[in-house]
Coordinates of C-alpha atoms and ligand atoms in Angstrom, one line a residue:
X1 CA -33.3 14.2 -4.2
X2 CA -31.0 11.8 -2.8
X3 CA -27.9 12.8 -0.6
X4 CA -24.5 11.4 0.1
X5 CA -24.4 10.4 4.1
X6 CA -21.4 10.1 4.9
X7 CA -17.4 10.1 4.1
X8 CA -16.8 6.5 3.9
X9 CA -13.4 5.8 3.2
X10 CA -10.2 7.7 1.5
X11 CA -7.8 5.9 -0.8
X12 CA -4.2 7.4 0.0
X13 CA -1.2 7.7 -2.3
X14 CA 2.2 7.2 -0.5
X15 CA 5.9 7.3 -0.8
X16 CA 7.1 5.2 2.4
X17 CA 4.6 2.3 3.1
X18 CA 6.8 1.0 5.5
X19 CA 6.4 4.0 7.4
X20 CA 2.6 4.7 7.3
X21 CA 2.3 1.3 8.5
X22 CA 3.8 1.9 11.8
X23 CA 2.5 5.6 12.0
X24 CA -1.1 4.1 11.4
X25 CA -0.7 1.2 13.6
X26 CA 1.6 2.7 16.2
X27 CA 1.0 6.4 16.3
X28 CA -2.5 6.5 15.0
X29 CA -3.6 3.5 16.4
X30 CA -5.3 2.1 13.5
X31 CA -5.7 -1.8 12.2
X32 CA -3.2 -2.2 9.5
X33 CA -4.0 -5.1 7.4
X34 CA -2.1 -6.1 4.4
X35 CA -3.2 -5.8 1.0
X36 CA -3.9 -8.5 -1.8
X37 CA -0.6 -7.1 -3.1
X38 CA 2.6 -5.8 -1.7
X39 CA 2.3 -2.0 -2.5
X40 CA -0.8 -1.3 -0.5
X41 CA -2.4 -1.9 3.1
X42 CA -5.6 -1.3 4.5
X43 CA -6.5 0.9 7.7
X44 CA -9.6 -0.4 10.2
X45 CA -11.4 1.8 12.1
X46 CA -14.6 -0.1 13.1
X47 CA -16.4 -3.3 12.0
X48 CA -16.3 -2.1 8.3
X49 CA -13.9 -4.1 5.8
X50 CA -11.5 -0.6 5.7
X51 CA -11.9 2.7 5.9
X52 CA -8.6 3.8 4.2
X53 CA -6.5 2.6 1.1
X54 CA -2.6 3.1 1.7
X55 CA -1.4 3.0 -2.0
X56 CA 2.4 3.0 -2.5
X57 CA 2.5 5.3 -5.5
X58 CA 5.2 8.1 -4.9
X59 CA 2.3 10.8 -4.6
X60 CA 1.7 11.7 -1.0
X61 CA -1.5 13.0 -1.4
X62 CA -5.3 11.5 -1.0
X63 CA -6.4 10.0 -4.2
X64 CA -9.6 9.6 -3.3
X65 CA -12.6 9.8 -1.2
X66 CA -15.8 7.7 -1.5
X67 CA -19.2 9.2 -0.5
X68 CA -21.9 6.7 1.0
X69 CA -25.5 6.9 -0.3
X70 CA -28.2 4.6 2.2
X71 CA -28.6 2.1 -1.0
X72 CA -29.9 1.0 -4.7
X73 CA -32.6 3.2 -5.0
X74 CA -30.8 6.3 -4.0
X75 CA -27.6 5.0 -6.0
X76 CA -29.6 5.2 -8.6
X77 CA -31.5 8.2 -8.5
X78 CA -27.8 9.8 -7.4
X79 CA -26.5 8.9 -10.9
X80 CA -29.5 10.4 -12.4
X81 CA -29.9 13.9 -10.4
X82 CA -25.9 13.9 -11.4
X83 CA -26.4 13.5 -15.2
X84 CA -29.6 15.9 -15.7
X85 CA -27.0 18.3 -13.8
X86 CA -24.4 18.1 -16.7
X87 CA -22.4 15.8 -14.1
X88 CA -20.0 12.9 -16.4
X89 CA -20.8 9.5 -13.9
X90 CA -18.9 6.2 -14.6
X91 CA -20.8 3.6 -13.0
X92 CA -18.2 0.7 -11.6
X93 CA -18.0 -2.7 -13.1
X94 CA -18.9 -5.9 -10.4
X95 CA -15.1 -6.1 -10.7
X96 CA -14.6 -2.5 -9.2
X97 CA -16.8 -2.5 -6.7
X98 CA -15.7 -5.8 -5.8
X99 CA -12.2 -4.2 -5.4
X100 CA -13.3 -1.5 -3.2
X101 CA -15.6 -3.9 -0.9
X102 CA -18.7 -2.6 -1.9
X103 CA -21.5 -3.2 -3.6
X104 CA -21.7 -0.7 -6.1
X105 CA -19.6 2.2 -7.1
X106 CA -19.9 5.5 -8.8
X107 CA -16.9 7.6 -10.1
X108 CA -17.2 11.3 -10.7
X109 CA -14.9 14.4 -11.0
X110 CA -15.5 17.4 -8.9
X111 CA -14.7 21.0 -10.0
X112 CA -11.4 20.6 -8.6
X113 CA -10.5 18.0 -11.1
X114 CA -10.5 15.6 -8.0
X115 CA -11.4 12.3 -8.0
X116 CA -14.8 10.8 -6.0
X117 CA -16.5 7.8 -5.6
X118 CA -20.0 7.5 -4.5
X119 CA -21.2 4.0 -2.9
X120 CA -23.3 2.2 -1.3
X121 CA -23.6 -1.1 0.8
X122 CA -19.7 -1.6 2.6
X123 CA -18.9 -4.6 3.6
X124 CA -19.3 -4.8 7.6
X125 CA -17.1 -7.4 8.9
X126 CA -19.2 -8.4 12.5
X127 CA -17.4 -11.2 12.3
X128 CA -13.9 -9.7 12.6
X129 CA -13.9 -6.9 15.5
X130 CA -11.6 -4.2 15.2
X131 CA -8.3 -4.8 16.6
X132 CA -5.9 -1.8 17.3
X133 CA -2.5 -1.6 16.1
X134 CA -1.7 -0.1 19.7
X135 CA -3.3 0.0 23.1
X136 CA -5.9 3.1 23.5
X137 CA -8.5 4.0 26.1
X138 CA -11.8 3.4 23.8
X139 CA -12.8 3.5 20.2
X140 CA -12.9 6.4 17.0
X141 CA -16.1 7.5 16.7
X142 CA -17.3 7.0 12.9
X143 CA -20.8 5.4 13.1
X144 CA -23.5 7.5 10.7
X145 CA -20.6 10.2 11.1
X146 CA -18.4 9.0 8.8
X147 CA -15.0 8.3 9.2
X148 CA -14.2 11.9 9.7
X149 CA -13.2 15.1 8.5
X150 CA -10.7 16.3 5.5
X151 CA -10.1 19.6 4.4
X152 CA -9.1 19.9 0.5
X153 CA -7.6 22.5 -1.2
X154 CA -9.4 24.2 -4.2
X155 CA -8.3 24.8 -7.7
X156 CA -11.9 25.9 -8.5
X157 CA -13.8 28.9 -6.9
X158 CA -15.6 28.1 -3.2
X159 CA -18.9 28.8 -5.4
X160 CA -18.3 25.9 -7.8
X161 CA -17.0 23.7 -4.8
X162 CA -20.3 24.4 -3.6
X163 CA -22.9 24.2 -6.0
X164 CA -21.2 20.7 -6.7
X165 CA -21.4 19.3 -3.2
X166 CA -24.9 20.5 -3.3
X167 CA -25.4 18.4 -5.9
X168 CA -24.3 15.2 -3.8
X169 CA -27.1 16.6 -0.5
X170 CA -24.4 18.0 1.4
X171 CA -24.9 21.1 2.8
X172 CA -22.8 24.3 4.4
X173 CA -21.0 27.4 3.5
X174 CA -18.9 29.7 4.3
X175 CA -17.4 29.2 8.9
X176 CA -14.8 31.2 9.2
X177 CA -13.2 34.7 8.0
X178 CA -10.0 33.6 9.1
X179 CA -8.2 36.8 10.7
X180 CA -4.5 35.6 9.7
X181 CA -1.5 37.9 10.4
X182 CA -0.1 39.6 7.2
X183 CA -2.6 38.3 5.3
X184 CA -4.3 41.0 2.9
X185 CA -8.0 40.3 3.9
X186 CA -9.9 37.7 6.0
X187 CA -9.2 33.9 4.8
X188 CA -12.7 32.4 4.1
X189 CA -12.8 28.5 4.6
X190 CA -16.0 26.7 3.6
X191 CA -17.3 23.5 5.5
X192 CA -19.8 20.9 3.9
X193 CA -21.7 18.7 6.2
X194 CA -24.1 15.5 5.6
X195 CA -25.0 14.2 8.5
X196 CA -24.9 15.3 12.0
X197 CA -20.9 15.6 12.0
X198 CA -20.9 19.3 12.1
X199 CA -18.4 19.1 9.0
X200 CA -17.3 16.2 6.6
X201 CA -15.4 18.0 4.0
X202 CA -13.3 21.4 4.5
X203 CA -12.4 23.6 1.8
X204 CA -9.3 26.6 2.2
X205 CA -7.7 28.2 -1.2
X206 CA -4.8 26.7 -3.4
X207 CA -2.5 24.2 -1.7
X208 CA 0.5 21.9 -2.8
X209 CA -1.2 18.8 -2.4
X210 CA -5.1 17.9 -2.5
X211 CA -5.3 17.5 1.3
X212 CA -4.3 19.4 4.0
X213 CA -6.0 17.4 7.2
X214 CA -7.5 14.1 7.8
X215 CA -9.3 14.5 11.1
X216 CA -10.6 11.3 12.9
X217 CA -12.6 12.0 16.3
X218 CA -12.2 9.7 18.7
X219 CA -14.6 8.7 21.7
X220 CA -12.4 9.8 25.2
X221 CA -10.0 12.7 25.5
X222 CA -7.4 10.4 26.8
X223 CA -6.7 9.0 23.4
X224 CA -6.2 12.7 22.4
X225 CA -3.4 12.7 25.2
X226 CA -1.7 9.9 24.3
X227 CA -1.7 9.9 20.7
X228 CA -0.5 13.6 21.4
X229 CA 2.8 11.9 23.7
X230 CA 3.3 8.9 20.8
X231 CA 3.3 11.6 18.2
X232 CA 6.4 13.4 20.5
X233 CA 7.4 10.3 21.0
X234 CA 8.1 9.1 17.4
X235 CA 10.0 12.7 17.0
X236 CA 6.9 13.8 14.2
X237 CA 6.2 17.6 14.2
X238 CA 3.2 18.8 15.5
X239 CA 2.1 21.6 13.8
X240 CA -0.9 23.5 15.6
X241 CA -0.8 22.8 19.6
X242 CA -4.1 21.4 21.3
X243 CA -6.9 23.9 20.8
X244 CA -10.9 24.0 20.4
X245 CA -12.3 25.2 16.6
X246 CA -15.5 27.8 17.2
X247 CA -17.3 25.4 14.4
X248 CA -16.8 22.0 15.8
X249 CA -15.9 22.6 19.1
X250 CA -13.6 19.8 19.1
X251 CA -10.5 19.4 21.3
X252 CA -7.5 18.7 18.3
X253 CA -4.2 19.3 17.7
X254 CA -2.4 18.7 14.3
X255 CA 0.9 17.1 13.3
X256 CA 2.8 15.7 10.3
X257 CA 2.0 12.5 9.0
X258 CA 4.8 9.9 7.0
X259 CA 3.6 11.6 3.7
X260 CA 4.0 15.6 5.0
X261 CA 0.7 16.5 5.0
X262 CA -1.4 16.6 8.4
X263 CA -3.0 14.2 10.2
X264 CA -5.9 15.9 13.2
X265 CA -7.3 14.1 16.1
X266 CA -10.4 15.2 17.8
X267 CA -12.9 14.8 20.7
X268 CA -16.1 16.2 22.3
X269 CA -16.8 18.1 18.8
X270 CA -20.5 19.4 19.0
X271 CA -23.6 17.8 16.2
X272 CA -24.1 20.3 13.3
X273 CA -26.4 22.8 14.2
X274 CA -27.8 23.2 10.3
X275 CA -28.0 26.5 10.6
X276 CA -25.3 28.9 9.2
X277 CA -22.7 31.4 11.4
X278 CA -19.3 32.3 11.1
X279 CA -16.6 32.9 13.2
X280 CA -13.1 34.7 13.2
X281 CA -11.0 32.8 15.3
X282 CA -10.8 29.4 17.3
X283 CA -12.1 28.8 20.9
X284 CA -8.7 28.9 22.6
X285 CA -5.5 27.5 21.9
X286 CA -4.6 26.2 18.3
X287 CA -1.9 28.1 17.9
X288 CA 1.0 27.2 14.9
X289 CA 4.1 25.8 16.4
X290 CA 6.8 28.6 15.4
X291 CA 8.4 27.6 12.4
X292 CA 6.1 24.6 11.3
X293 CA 3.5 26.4 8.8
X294 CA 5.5 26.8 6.1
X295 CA 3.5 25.5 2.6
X296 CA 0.6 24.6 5.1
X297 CA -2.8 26.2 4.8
X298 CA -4.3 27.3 8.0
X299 CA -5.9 24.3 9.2
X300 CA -9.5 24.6 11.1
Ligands
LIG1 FE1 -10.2 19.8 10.9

């Protein structure tokens, strides 16, 4: 059975280009790189060509995300294991893979009715090291981790989310029955991993939008600390104060991002254990800034 390995990149939809491209480069301290036309940009992480799509479309939501697979043969065999599974694949044209710097492309649908693309071979630029839009203390950590974490809202059941992800090699389940105040029952939130980042995909109930966090880790605490000052700095909310998830263990805090919807950076979170728990409540801290959680899942 072939498996996805990682989160690759995310294509973005945005109202305010203008403005994600300081927040990336400034706040974020990404590489912003202009587009081959003048409603998009690209966002470095690494070595790799991009890792994110900034799209000036009016939608403020992710678009897309692209699942890596090691290569051909398990391309292949990833189309295949998708169609005997009932699973409509598109495969790219040269064209569309070309677009997306790599070498081939797969779109699918999951039960959400959101779009993914499953990939192999990105185009690692060696040749053109990554060069931050800002000064930090040391890199993000991606690597065979991915870029990161995102948690999605769901429009299907947590059982059909599942069994599709499955599908792809990831594994997971249910990681927390949230205890929320007022709330009627415990909040289950589902986590998917592929790969030793203890989660790659997140999945809470219904939302507004398709995403509530991007998470990127990054390799020292200090860049926490002073993205957490630039963010203060640039007058954007932060929603959910510095704190340690029982999952990942990572050190995080949350705030608002140019398009609304929440932006998480991370360090020191733990490898996936592959085995299942759950948990009710975070390590310490995380707590919602008074006032801020209004439309906004409960992040973990
Ligand atoms: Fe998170």
């Amino acid at each position: 059975m072939a498996s996805v390995t990682e989160l690759g990149y995310l294509t973005l939809g945005v109202s305010d280009l203008a403005a994600w491209k300081g927040f990336a480069g400034q706040v974020l301290g990404l590489e912003v790189v202009d587009g081959q036309t003048p409603d998009r940009c690209y966002l470095r992480m690494d070595y790799w060509h991009h890792r994110i799509t900034v799209i000036e479309d009016g939608s403020d939501d992710l678009k897309v995300t692209g699942l890596r697979v090691a290569g051909q043969d398990e391309f292949r065999e990833m189309a295949a294991q998708l169609r005997d599974a009932g699973v409509a694949v598109t495969i790219g044209s040269e064209a569309e893979a070309e677009a997306r710097c790599v070498l081939e492309v797969m779109f699918v649908t999951d039960p959400n009715g959101y779009a993914v693309e499953i990939f192999h071979g990105p185009l690692v630029q060696f040749d053109k090291p990554f060069h931050p839009g800002r000064r930090r203390h040391g890199p993000f950590k991606t690597g065979a981790g991915g870029l990161g974490h995102v948690m999605q809202s769901t429009r299907a059941s947590l059982e059909e989310n599942y069994a599709f992800y499955r599908l792809l090699g990831m594994r997971g389940g249910i990681q927390y029955k949230l205890q929320v105040p007022g709330a009627p029952g415990p909040v289950p939130l589902m986590f998917m991993a592929c790969n030793d980042r203890q989660h790659t995909f997140a999945f809470a109930g219904p939302g507004e939008k398709r995403v509530n966090h991007i998470m990127m880790e990054v390799e020292r605490m200090d860049d926490v600390g002073l993205t957490h000052d630039l963010v203060r700095q640039a007058g954007l909310p932060i929603i959910i104060e510095p704190g340690s998830h029982a999952n990942d263990q990572m050190f995080s805090f949350y705030f608002k991002n140019p398009s609304a919807f929440l932006s998480e950076i991370g360090w020191g979170g733990r490898s996936a254990v592959h085995q299942s728990e759950y948990y009710q409540r975070d390590a310490f801290g995380h707590a919602p800034v008074p006032g801020t959680m209004k439309g906004f899942m409960v992040p973990a």
